[in-house]
Amino acid sequence: MTRLGLRLRIFLLFVVIGLGGTAAVAVALWLGHARALETTVTNGFVFAAILSALALLALSVGIWLVFDENVAKPIEKLAAELRMRAHAGVTRDVDTHGARFLGDLAHAAQAISTRATDGAMETAQMVSRETERLATETARLTALLTEIPVAMILVSRRGQIVLYDGQAAEVLSQLHVPRLNAPLTDFFEAEGLNAAVSRMHKTGREVRFTAEGTDGAQSYDARLKPMDGGGYMMVIEGAETHMAPEAERPLVYDFDLLTHDAPAAVEDTPLSALSYTVFDTETTGLLPHKDEVVQIGAVRVLNGRIVPGEVLDLLVDPGIPIPASSSRVHKVTDAMVAGKPDIGEAGRRFHRFAKGSVIVAHNAPFDMAFLRRHRDRMGVEWDHPILDTVLLSAVLFGASETHTLDALCQRLGVEIPQALRHTALGDANATAQVLVMMLPMLAARGMRTFGEVLEETRKHGRLLEDLN
């Protein structure tokens, strides 16, 4: 069949439908006639009609199965592969064998893909050279700022963190994990900070004040300097830092946040404007109503990029022995979790880390079930918007494909180091990379807002029910 042209194969398909239908009706009439001779004419006609209907139905199902397996599924898969190349930067060859019954379509798609890839590579090389130059300048700026004995934080007009340097990262980390786009009031008491900001805007001049940490135990001498556009820079003086030079964090920033408007309702917010917290858990077993969490790992995605350094990696004391079979999978032992925070404290830390963001996980109902079960111990409500990469995979690649994390990473060219597989942070990072590659693919399919994506994923909810 692969040697025949595509149009000829489709023609033969309809020939089979016509001849098969004719033969089925003829056989049914012959049997009905025989039945009529033995009983009544009405009985014979009814018998022939029933046989004809059943035969035509069986023929239709058979033809549909052949068409679905050899035409519909390959077209769906080929379209998904082309979108991966167009929007996610995947460069592997098109699966021409899977589309072998589509004539020359797969080979033509491969030719276009190769040509586009070659052009993209030339552009990427030029961009790479410019990026390397900018990276060198950024490294020099980071080194220069490291030598200045102050901590600097750039804040947008909405009070969100836009930039922080290595010293500021250490100051913020004493209060909580530093996060771009987080309100500065997550780290410093709002009353004193807002009063200082008001004085700064009123006078248009630099303001000195004492910044009180939200933990109630720390305070810092700080200056606020107004900037164009309504934002300001916070300079913390005399902050003690204890990090070794080789361990100091780089300058973390996203200047696009300076011009971000206040977000609309989450359903109407563009995917590119959302903050995402991608997480994974490791547990003592697979029963959310009975087993316990032993590790939580999370990373943050902002403006379509994974934010370097903004990670949460927590070992959790489950309060019960960890089965040896589970430790063989995630490498977490009883000795490792001894004295670590319980799920109440760990859950509160993660809840704060994920504040104001969309929570993303691979098979989210499983991981969220552990957190929601202990929400009273945590003293929090898990009311974040949630996306599931299993369902995003089904939307983009079709429900008939395999949607495990390994399969999704292989499909998109994401590598998970073997040492990090089945660790909470390793799997969270892999899921984040997958999410970053799928976001532009979703937008290219016309799903540009969170609500539009959520509506599509709900069509595949049965996948998660079967998975769990």
JSON list of C-alpha atoms in Angstrom, two decimals, residues 79-92 113 117 120 304 396-397 408-414 432-445:
[
{"chain": "A", "resi": 79, "resn": "ALA", "atom": "CA", "xyz": [0.83, 18.57, 13.04]},
{"chain": "A", "resi": 80, "resn": "ALA", "atom": "CA", "xyz": [2.02, 18.33, 16.67]},
{"chain": "A", "resi": 81, "resn": "GLU", "atom": "CA", "xyz": [5.60, 17.61, 15.55]},
{"chain": "A", "resi": 82, "resn": "LEU", "atom": "CA", "xyz": [5.59, 20.60, 13.20]},
{"chain": "A", "resi": 83, "resn": "ARG", "atom": "CA", "xyz": [4.31, 22.83, 16.01]},
{"chain": "A", "resi": 84, "resn": "MET", "atom": "CA", "xyz": [7.11, 21.57, 18.25]},
{"chain": "A", "resi": 85, "resn": "ARG", "atom": "CA", "xyz": [9.63, 22.59, 15.65]},
{"chain": "A", "resi": 86, "resn": "ALA", "atom": "CA", "xyz": [7.97, 25.94, 14.99]},
{"chain": "A", "resi": 87, "resn": "HIS", "atom": "CA", "xyz": [7.36, 27.02, 18.56]},
{"chain": "A", "resi": 88, "resn": "ALA", "atom": "CA", "xyz": [9.43, 24.85, 20.93]},
{"chain": "A", "resi": 89, "resn": "GLY", "atom": "CA", "xyz": [12.73, 24.62, 19.05]},
{"chain": "A", "resi": 90, "resn": "VAL", "atom": "CA", "xyz": [12.70, 20.81, 18.74]},
{"chain": "A", "resi": 91, "resn": "THR", "atom": "CA", "xyz": [14.98, 19.76, 15.86]},
{"chain": "A", "resi": 92, "resn": "ARG", "atom": "CA", "xyz": [14.72, 15.98, 15.59]},
{"chain": "A", "resi": 113, "resn": "SER", "atom": "CA", "xyz": [11.35, 21.68, 8.74]},
{"chain": "A", "resi": 117, "resn": "THR", "atom": "CA", "xyz": [15.89, 24.77, 11.03]},
{"chain": "A", "resi": 120, "resn": "ALA", "atom": "CA", "xyz": [16.93, 29.33, 12.46]},
{"chain": "A", "resi": 304, "resn": "GLY", "atom": "CA", "xyz": [8.22, 32.12, 29.67]},
{"chain": "A", "resi": 396, "resn": "LEU", "atom": "CA", "xyz": [-1.20, 19.46, 22.10]},
{"chain": "A", "resi": 397, "resn": "PHE", "atom": "CA", "xyz": [-0.37, 15.90, 21.06]},
{"chain": "A", "resi": 408, "resn": "LEU", "atom": "CA", "xyz": [6.89, 14.10, 27.25]},
{"chain": "A", "resi": 409, "resn": "CYS", "atom": "CA", "xyz": [10.55, 14.96, 27.89]},
{"chain": "A", "resi": 410, "resn": "GLN", "atom": "CA", "xyz": [11.66, 12.62, 25.12]},
{"chain": "A", "resi": 411, "resn": "ARG", "atom": "CA", "xyz": [9.11, 14.13, 22.73]},
{"chain": "A", "resi": 412, "resn": "LEU", "atom": "CA", "xyz": [10.29, 17.68, 23.45]},
{"chain": "A", "resi": 413, "resn": "GLY", "atom": "CA", "xyz": [14.00, 16.90, 23.73]},
{"chain": "A", "resi": 414, "resn": "VAL", "atom": "CA", "xyz": [14.26, 17.65, 27.47]},
{"chain": "A", "resi": 432, "resn": "ALA", "atom": "CA", "xyz": [9.20, 23.40, 34.15]},
{"chain": "A", "resi": 433, "resn": "GLN", "atom": "CA", "xyz": [11.29, 22.96, 30.99]},
{"chain": "A", "resi": 434, "resn": "VAL", "atom": "CA", "xyz": [8.40, 21.09, 29.38]},
{"chain": "A", "resi": 435, "resn": "LEU", "atom": "CA", "xyz": [5.98, 23.86, 30.38]},
{"chain": "A", "resi": 436, "resn": "VAL", "atom": "CA", "xyz": [8.23, 26.57, 28.91]},
{"chain": "A", "resi": 437, "resn": "MET", "atom": "CA", "xyz": [8.27, 24.73, 25.58]},
{"chain": "A", "resi": 438, "resn": "MET", "atom": "CA", "xyz": [4.52, 24.09, 25.55]},
{"chain": "A", "resi": 439, "resn": "LEU", "atom": "CA", "xyz": [3.37, 27.65, 26.35]},
{"chain": "A", "resi": 440, "resn": "PRO", "atom": "CA", "xyz": [4.17, 29.07, 22.86]},
{"chain": "A", "resi": 441, "resn": "MET", "atom": "CA", "xyz": [2.67, 25.96, 21.28]},
{"chain": "A", "resi": 442, "resn": "LEU", "atom": "CA", "xyz": [-0.59, 26.56, 23.13]},
{"chain": "A", "resi": 443, "resn": "ALA", "atom": "CA", "xyz": [-0.62, 30.20, 22.02]},
{"chain": "A", "resi": 444, "resn": "ALA", "atom": "CA", "xyz": [-0.01, 29.10, 18.42]},
{"chain": "A", "resi": 445, "resn": "ARG", "atom": "CA", "xyz": [-3.10, 26.88, 18.69]}
]
